[in-house]
Each structure stands twice: as C-alpha cells, then as structure tokens.
Tab-separated table of C-alpha atoms in Angstrom:
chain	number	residue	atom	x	y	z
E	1	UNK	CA	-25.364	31.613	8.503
E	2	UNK	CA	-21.621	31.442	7.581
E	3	UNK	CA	-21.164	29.137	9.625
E	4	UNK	CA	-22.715	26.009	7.446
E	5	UNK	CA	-20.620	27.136	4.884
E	6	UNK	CA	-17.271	26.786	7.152
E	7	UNK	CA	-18.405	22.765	8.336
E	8	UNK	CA	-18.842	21.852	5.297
E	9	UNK	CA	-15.527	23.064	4.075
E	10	UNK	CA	-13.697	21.606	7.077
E	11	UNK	CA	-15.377	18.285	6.392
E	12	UNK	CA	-14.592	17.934	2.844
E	13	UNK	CA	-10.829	19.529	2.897
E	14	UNK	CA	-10.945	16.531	5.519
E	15	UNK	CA	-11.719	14.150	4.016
E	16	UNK	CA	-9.994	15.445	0.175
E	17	UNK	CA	-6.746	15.183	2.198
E	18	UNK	CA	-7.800	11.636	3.511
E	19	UNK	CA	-8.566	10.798	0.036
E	20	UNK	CA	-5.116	12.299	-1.664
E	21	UNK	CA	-3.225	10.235	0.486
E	22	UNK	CA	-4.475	6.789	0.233
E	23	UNK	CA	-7.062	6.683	2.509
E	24	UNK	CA	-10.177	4.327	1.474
E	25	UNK	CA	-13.908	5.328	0.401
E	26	UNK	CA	-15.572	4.088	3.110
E	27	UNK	CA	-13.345	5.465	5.512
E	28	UNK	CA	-13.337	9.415	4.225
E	29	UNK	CA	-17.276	9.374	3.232
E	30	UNK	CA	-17.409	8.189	7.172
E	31	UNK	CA	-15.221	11.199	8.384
E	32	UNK	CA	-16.680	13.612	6.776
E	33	UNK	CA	-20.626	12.634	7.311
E	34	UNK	CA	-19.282	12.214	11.579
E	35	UNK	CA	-17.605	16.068	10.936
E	36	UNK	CA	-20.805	17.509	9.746
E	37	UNK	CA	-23.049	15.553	12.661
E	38	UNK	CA	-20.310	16.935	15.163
E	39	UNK	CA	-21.173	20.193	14.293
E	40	UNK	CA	-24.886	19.792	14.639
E	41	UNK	CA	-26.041	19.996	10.740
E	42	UNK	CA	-28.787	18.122	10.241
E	43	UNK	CA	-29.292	17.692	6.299
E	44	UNK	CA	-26.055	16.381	4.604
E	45	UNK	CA	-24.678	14.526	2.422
E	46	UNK	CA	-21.585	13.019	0.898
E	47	UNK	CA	-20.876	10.760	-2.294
E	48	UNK	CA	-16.974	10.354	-2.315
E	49	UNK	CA	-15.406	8.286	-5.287
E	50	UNK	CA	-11.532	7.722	-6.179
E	51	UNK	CA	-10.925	11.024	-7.198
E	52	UNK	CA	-13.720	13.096	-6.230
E	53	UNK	CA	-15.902	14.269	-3.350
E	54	UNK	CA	-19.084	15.541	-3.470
E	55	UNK	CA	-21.166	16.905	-0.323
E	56	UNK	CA	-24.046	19.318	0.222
E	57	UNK	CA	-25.667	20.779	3.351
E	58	UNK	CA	-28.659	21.875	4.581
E	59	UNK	CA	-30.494	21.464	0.980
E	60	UNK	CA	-33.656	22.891	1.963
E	61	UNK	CA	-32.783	25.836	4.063
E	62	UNK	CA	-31.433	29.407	3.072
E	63	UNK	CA	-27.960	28.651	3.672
E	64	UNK	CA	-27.615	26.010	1.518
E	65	UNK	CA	-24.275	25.068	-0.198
E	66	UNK	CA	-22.567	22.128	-1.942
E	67	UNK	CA	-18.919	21.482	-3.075
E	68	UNK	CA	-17.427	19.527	-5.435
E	69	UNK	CA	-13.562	18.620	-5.269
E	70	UNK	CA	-11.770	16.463	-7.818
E	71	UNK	CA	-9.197	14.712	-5.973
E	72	UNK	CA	-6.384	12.994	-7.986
E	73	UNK	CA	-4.732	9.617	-7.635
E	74	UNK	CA	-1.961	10.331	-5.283
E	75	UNK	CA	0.683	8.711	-3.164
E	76	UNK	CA	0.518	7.169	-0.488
E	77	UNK	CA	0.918	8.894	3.077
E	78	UNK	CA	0.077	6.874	6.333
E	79	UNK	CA	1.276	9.234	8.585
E	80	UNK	CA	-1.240	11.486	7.538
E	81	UNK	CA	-4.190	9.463	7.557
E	82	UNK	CA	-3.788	8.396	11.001
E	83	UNK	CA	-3.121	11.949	12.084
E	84	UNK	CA	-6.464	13.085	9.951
E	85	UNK	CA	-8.656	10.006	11.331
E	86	UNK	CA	-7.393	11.223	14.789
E	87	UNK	CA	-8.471	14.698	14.294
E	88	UNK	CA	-12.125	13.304	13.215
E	89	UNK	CA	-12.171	11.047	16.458
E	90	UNK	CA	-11.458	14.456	18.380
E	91	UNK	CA	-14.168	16.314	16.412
E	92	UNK	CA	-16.537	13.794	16.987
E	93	UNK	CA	-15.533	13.748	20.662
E	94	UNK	CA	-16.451	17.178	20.884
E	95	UNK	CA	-12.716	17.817	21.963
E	96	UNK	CA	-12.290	20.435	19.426
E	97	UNK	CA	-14.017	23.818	17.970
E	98	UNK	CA	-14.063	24.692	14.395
E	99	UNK	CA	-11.081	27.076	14.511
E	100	UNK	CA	-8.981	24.740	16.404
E	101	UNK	CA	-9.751	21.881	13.828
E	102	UNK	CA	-8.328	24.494	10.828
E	103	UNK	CA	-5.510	25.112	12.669
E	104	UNK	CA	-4.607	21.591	13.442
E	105	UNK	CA	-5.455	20.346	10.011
E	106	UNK	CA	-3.169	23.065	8.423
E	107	UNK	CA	-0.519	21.230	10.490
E	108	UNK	CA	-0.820	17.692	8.975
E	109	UNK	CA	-1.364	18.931	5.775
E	110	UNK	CA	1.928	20.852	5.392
E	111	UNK	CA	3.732	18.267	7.689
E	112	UNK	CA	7.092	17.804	6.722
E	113	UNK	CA	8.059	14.616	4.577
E	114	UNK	CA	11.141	12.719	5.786
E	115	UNK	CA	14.354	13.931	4.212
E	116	UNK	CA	15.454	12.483	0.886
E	117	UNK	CA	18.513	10.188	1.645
E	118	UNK	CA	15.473	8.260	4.043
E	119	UNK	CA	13.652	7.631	1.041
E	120	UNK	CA	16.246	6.424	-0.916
E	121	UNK	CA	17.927	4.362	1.663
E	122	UNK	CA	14.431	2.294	2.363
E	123	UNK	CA	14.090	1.586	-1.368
E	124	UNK	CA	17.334	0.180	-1.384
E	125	UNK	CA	16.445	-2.074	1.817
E	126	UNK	CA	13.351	-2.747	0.795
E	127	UNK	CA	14.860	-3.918	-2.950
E	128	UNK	CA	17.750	-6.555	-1.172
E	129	UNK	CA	15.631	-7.687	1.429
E	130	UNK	CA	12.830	-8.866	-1.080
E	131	UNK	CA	15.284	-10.114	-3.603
E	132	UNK	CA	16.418	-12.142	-0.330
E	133	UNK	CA	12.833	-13.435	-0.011
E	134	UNK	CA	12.331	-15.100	-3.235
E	135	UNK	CA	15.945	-16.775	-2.901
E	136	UNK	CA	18.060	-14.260	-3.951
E	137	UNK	CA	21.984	-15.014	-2.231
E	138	UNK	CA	23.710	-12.173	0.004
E	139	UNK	CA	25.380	-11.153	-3.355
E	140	UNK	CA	22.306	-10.770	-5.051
E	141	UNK	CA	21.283	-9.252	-1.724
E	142	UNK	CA	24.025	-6.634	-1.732
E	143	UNK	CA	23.111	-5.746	-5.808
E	144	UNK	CA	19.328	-5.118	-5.494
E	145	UNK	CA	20.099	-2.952	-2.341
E	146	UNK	CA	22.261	-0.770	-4.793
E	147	UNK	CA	20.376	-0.900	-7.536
E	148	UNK	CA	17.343	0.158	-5.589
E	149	UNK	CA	19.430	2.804	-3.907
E	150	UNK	CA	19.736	4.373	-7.888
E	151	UNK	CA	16.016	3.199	-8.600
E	152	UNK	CA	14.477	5.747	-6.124
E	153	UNK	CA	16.883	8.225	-6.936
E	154	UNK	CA	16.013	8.157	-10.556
E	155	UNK	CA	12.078	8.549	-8.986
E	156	UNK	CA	12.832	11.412	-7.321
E	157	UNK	CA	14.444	12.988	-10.397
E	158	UNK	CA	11.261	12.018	-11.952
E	159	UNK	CA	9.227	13.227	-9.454
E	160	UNK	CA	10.842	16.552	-9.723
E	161	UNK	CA	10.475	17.205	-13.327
E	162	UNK	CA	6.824	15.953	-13.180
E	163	UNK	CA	7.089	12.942	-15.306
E	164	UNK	CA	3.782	11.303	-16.273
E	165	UNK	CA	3.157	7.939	-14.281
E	166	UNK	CA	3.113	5.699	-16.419
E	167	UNK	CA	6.335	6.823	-18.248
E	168	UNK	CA	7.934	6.442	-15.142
E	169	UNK	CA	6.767	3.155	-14.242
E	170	UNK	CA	8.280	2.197	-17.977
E	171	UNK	CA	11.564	3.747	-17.656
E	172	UNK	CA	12.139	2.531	-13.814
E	173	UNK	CA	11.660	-1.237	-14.894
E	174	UNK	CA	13.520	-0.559	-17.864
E	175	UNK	CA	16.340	0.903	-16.020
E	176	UNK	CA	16.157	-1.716	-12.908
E	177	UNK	CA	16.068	-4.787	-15.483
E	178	UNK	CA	19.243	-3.424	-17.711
E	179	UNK	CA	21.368	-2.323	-14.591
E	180	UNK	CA	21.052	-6.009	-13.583
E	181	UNK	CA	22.285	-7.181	-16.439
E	182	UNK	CA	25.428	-5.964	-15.747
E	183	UNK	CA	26.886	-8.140	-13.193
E	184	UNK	CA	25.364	-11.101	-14.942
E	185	UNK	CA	27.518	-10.326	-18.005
E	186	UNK	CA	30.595	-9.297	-15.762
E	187	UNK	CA	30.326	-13.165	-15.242
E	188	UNK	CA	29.550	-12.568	-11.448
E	189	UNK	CA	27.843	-15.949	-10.045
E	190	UNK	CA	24.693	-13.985	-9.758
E	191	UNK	CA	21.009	-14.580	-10.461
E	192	UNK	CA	19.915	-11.692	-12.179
E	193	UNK	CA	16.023	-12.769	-12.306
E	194	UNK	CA	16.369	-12.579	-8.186
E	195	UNK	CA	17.512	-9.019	-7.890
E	196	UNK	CA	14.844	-7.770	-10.831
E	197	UNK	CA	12.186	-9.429	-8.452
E	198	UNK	CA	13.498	-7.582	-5.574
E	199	UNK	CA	13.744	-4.322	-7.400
E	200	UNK	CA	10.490	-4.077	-8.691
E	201	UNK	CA	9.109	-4.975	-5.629
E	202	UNK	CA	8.737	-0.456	-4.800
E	203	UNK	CA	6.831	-0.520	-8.471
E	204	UNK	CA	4.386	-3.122	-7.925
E	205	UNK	CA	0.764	-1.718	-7.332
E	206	UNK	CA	-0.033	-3.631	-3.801
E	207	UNK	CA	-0.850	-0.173	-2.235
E	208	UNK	CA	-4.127	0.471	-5.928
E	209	UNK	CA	-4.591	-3.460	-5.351
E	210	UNK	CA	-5.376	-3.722	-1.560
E	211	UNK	CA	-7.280	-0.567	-1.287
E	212	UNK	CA	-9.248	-1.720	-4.370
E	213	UNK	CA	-10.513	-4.676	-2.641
E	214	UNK	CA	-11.384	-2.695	0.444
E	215	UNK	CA	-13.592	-0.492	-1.870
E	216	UNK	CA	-15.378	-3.616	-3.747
E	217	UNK	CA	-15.890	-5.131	-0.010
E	218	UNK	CA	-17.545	-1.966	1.034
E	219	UNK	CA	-19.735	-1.919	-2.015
E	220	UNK	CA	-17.585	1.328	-3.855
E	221	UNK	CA	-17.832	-0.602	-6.647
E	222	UNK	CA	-16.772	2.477	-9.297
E	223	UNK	CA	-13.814	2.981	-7.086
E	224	UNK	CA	-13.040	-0.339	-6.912
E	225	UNK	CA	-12.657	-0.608	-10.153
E	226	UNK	CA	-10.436	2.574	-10.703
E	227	UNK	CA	-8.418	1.333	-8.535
E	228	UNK	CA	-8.260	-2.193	-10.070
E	229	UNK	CA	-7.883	-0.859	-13.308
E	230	UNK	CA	-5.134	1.586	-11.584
E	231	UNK	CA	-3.154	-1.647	-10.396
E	232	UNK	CA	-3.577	-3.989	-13.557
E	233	UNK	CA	-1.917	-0.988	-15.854
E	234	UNK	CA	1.013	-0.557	-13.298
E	235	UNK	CA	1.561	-4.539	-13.386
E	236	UNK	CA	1.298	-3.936	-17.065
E	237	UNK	CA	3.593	-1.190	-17.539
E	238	UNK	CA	5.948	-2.856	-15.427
E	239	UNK	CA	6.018	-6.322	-17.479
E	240	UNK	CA	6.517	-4.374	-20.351
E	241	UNK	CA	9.480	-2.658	-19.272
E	242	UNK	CA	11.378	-5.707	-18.128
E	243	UNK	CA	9.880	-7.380	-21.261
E	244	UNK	CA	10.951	-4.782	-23.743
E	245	UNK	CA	14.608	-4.752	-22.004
E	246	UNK	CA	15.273	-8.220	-21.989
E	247	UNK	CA	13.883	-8.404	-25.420
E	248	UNK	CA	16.990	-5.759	-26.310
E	249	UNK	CA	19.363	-7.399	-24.801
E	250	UNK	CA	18.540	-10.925	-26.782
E	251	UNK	CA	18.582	-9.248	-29.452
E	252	UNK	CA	21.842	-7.955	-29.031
E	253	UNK	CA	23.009	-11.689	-28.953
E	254	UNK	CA	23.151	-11.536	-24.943
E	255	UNK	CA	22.251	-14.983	-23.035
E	256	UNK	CA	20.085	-15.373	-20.571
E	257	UNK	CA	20.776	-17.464	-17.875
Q	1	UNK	CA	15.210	-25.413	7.581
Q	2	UNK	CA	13.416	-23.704	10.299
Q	3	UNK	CA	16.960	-21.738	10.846
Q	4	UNK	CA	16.105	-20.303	6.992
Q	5	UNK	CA	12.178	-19.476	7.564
Q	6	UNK	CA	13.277	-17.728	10.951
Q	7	UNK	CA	15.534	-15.784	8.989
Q	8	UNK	CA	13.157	-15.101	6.310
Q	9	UNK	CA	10.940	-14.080	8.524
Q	10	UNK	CA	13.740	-11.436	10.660
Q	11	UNK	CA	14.296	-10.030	6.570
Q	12	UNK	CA	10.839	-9.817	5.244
Q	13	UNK	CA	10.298	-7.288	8.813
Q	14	UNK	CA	12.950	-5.602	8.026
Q	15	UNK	CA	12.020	-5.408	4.084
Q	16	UNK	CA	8.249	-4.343	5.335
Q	17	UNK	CA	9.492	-2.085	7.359
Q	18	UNK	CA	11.768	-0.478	4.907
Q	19	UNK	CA	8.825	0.125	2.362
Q	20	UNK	CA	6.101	1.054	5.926
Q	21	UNK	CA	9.346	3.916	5.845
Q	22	UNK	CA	8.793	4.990	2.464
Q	23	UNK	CA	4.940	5.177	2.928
Q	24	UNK	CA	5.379	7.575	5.591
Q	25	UNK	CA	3.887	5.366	8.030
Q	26	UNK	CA	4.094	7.135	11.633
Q	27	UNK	CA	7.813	6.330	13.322
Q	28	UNK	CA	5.786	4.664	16.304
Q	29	UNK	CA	4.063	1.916	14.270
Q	30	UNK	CA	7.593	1.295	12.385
Q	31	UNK	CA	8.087	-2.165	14.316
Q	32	UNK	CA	4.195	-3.101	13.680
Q	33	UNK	CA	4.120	-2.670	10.293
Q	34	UNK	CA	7.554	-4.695	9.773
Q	35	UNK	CA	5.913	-7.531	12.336
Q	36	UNK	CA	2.556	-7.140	10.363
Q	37	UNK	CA	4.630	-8.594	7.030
Q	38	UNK	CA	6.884	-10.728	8.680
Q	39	UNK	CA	4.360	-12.715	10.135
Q	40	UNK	CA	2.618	-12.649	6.498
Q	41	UNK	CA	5.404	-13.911	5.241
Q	42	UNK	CA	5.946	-16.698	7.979
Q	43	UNK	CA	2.917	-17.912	7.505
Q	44	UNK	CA	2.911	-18.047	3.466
Q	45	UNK	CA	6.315	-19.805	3.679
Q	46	UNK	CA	5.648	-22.184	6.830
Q	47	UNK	CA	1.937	-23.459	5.156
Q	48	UNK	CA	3.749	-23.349	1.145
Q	49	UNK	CA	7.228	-24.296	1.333
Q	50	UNK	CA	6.926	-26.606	4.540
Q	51	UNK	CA	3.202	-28.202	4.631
Q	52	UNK	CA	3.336	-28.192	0.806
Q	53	UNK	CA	-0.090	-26.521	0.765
Q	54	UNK	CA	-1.297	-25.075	-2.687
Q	55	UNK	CA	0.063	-21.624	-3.964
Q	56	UNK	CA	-3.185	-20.315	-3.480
Q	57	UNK	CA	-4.683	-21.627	-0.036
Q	58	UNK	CA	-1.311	-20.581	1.654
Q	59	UNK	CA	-1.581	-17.045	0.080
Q	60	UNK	CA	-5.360	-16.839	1.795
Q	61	UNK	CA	-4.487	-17.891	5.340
Q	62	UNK	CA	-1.238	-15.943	5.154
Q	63	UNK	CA	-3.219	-12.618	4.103
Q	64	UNK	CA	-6.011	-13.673	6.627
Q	65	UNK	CA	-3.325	-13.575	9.033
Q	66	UNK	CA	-2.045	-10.373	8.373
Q	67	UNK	CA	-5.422	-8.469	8.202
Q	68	UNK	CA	-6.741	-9.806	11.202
Q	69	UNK	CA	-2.936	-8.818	12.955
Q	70	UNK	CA	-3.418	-5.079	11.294
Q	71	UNK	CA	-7.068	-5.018	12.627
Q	72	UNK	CA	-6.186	-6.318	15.775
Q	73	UNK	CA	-3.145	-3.735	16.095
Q	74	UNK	CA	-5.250	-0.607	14.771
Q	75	UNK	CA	-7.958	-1.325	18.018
Q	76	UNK	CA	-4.531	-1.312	19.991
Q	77	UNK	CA	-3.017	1.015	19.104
Q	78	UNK	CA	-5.759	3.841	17.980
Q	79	UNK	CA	-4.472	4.060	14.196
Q	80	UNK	CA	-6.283	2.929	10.594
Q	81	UNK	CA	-6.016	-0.679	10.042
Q	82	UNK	CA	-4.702	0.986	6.677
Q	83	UNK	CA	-1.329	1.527	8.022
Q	84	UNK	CA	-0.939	-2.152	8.883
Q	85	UNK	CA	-2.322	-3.382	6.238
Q	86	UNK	CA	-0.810	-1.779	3.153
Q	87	UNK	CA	2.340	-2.473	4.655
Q	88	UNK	CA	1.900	-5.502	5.706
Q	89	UNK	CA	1.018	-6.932	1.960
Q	90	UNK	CA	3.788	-6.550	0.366
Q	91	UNK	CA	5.810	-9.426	0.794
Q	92	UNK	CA	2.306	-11.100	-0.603
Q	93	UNK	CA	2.011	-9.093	-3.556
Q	94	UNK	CA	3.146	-11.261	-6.556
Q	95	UNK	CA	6.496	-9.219	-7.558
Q	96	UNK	CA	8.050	-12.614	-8.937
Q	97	UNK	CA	4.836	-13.692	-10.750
Q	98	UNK	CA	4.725	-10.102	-12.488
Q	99	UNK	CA	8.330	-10.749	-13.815
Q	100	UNK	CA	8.812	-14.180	-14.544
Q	101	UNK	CA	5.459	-13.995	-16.720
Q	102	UNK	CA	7.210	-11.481	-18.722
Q	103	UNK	CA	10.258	-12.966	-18.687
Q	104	UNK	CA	8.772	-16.253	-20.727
Q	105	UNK	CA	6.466	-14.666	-22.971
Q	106	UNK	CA	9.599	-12.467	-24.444
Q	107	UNK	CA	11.918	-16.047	-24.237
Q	108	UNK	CA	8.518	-17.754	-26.244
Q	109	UNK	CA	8.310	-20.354	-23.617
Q	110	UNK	CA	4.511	-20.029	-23.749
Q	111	UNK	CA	4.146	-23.433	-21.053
Q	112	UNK	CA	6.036	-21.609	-19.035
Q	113	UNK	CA	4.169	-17.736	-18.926
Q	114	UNK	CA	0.892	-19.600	-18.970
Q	115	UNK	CA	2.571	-21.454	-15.403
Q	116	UNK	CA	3.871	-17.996	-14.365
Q	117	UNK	CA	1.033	-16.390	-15.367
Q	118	UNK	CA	-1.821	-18.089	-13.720
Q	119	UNK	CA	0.195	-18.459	-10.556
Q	120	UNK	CA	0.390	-14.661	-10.417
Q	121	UNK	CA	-3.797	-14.136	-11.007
Q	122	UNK	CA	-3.929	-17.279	-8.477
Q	123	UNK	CA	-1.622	-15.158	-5.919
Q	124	UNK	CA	-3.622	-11.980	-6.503
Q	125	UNK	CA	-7.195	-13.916	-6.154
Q	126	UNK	CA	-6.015	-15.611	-3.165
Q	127	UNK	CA	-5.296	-11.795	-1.535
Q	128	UNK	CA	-9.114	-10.513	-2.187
Q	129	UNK	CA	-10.137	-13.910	-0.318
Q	130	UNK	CA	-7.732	-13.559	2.259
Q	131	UNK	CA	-8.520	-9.842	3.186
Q	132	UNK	CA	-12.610	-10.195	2.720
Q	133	UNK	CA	-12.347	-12.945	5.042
Q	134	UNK	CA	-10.985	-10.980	7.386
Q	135	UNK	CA	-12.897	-7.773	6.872
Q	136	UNK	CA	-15.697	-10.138	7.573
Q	137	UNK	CA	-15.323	-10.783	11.239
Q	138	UNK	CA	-17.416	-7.816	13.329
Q	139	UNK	CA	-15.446	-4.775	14.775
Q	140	UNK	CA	-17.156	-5.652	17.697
Q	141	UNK	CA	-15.025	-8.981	18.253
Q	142	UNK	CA	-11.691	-7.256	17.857
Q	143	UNK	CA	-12.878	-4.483	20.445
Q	144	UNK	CA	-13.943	-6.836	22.635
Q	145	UNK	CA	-10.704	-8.662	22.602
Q	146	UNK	CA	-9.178	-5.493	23.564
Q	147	UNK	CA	-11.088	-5.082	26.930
Q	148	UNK	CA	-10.389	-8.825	27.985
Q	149	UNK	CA	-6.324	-8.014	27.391
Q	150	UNK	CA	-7.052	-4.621	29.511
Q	151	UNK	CA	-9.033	-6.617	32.135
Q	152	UNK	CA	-6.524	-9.123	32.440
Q	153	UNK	CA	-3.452	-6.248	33.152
C-alpha cells in the first residue's frame, strides 16, 4: 500500500532535482513517467513546467496520492543531470530496487561542488579567452582574464549573502564595465569594448536561451516562454548595467574610444 | 589567415571548456564540451569571416554543427545531449551584440544600435533555426551511426 506512495516520491524528487539543475521539460516529465512504469504502476501521471512538477498515481484505487513540488529557477549543474539520467536508465533497466535508488540519489544530490578557486579560475579563462574571440589582443587577453578572476569572486560574495538575481546581474556588469575603464584611462593601448565583451560573456543567458528553445521544440510552450522571458531580462539587465556605467563615466567628461 | 582561425579555434576550446568547468559538467566530458564549441566556433568563423556568408546563415550551420556534434557525442558517450550542448553555445551566444547595442544607444548613435541591435536578434534567431534543425533529424539515425562505427572496430 505504502509502497505507491514511495515510487511516486522517488520519481518526482527525480525528476525536481533534474529540473533544479537545468535539465529540460521533456527530458524530466520522461524520467519520471519511465520511474513510475519501472516500478509497475499502472495509472500515472506527470505535468512538469519550469518551476513545478505535478504527478499523481493510481487515481482510481485506494492508495491514491498526488504531489505537487514548486521547483525554482536554479543553476545550472551538468554533472548532475547526467548522473540523475543515468540512475533512470538503471531503474528502467531493472538494475536497481527502490531502496538502492534512495540511496544512490542521496549521493548526487549532496555531491560535492568543485572547490572555489576552480570556479573562479574558469571565469577568468573563460572571460580572456572570449575577449580573444571577438578580437580582443593578448593584452586585452591578459585584462578580461583578471577582471573575470574579480567578476566571479564578487558572485560568490553575492551568492553568499543571497543577493536577488537580478541585482546581481546589474551590479556584475556594472562592476565588469567600470573596472575596464581603468586601463583605458591609464592610457594603456587597450580596447576596452573587447574585454567588456569577454567579461560578460559568464552573464549572458545562453544556458535560459538554449533550453528555452528545446522546450518550444518539444511543444512546452509555457516553459518556453519562462525561460525566454528568463533570458531576454538577463540580456536586459545586463545592457543596462554597461549602459548606465558608461553613461557615468561620459558624464564625468571621460572619452570613449 | 588560416594560422588565426586555427588558433581561434585552439582558444574558443579552451574558453568552452573553461565555462563546461563552471557548469559542473562531468571531468570526463571536459575535452568534448571544449571540442563541441570549438568546432562551433570554426565553423561560424570559417563560413562568416572567410566565405563572407551572411551573419545569420553562418550562425545556423555553425549551431547545426554543434547540436548534431553534442547529439552525436551524447549516443557515444551515454550522457544528455544537454551537457554538450549548453556548453557548446556559448561562443554563439551574441555577448558582443548585447554590448555594443548598449554601447550606441547611451553614445545616441541610433544607426548604429539599430545595426547592433538587429544583428544581435539576427544572431539569436539564427540559434533557434540552427538547433530545431538539428533536433529534427530522428534519434534513430544518430543510434544507428553508432552501431556502423562499433561494427567497423
């Protein structure tokens, strides 16, 4: 009798952990309809959006039960959703029991996230080497790379004291676009519009934007659109922060180059 | 010039790889997710700055490219096409656009953010196409390709 009760929790804490770390619609109302059929229960269903999940089992018998779970818009983990989509693949192999599938998923959940200095180290890689892209020189390089070194640490800080997303996106293309005004007025050859480009590049909402296409193309149209809109406000709030900052700085009587 | 685009395409790996790092991508698919980007990248450049193709239709085979290369590695390698492909964007995603537009509507060169401006919507359009393309072709293609590589080791 319990024991509808326990699937259907296993499914949806699934497929809620899918969902929290960036994995699509299609893919996490697919896991968790495959858990429930692994387990033999015969009336389900599932109706997952952005930041929900919704599933019910066995409507018309005695044990019936449903369970709702709001999910919020988190970020991103890959690690995890390969791990969690292999789990599902063993479930649905039949390569694991119920209490096995608990224990394994308490693993992923509570896996470990690389250390810090990782983090910040990528950002600043990931800053020079885009900057590099769109023509920036090794100087330019070599700036981005530090400025994005401070960019992710400021995000952490952020992270830390829980600052609202969108204040953060503001303040970190604030701060990027004003730190690269420095070496431009210290009269180094530099083009400061190159290392901006790179070090936005970590803010820009590719990650909302591609998995909002993969929901339209699956037909999750409602999530689609969340996270559309999700991606248009970050390009937004990002424009408006280097806006707003170079703005300032005119003001101030700086040149641009 | 093909010295500079081979370079390009050794940094935007690295780059990709770099932010496949800071997704948490698993440590085995590191060099995949960089080669998924690079070869975005390659492409984009090769077909825009080389061929002189339009913005946009070098954005769509470039992003076609890269989706079919993260669905192709995810029947490989047994891992979401996710981890490929979110990676694998970024050197797409129109970073510049999103500045420079901006950049001109705060100077008041309005010819100029309308230029920036519709390039960036043009970049972003050309993505959907390019990844809904290449969502179209059947699992059953890219699995199948899979057995012929097996057969043939």
């Amino acid at each position: 009798m319990n024991e509808t009760r326990d699937i259907l929790t296993l499914a949806v804490e699934i497929g809620d952990a899918m969902l929290q770390n960036g994995g699509e619609i299609y893919r996490v109302e697919d896991t968790v309809m495959k858990i429930m059929a692994a387990y033999q229960l015969e009336d389900y269903d599932v109706y997952v959006l952005s930041n929900g999940i919704f599933a019910s089992a066995n409507e018309g018998k005695e044990d019936a039960c449903s369970m709702i779970r709001h999910v919020p818009l988190g970020s991103v983990n890959l690690l995890k959703i390969s791990k969690l989509n292999q789990l599902a693949r063993d479930i649905c192999d039949k390569k694991c029991t119920i209490s096995e599938a608990w224990v394994r998923m308490d693993a992923i959940i509570h896996h470990k996230k690389d250390p810090l200095w990782i983090r910040v180290l990528c950002t600043g890689i990931g800053s020079g080497g885009f900057a590099i892209l769109f023509g920036a020189n090794f100087l330019d390089g070599s700036i981005a790379f530090g400025i994005g070194l401070l960019l992710q640490l400021l995000m952490l800080w952020f992270e830390k004291h829980h600052v609202g997303r969108f204040a953060n996106l503001l303040i970190c293309s604030m701060f990027v676009t004003a730190l690269s005004l420095f070496p431009m007025c210290m009269g180094l050859p530099v083009s400061q519009d190159k290392i901006v480009i790179g070090c936005i590049m970590p803010l820009v909402p590719g990650i909302a934007f591609t998995t909002s296409i993969r929901d339209f193309y699956n037909s999750d149209y409602l999530s689609g659109v969340i996270h559309l809109l999700d991606a248009l406000l970050t390009a937004l709030f990002i424009s408006v922060g280097v806006g707003l900052t170079i703005y300032i700085f005119q003001s101030l009587g700086g040149a641009m180059s | 010039m093909i010295g500079t685009i081979f370079l390009h395409f050794i940094i935007a790996m690295i780059a990709t790889l770099a932010f496949a790092v800071l997704f948490q991508a698993p440590k085995s698919e590191w060099g995949l997710c960089g080669l998924t980007g690079g070869v975005g990248w390659f492409v984009y450049e090769y077909l825009h700055s080389q061929q002189g193709w339009h913005l946009m239709l070098a954005t769509i085979v470039a992003t076609l490219a890269l989706t079919l290369l993260s669905r192709f590695f995810a029947v490989l390698r047994k891992h979401p096409a996710t981890v490929y492909l979110l990676s694998g964007i970024f050197p797409l995603v129109p970073g510049a656009g999103i500045y420079y537009a901006a950049f001109y509507l705060i100077s008041g060169n309005m010819e100029m953010f309308s230029i920036k401006g519709t390039e960036t919507v043009e970049t972003a359009g050309a993505i959907v196409i390019g990844i809904i393309l290449a969502m179209g072709l059947p699992q059953a293609w890219l699995n199948h390709l899979k057995k012929k590589e097996k057969k043939a080791i």
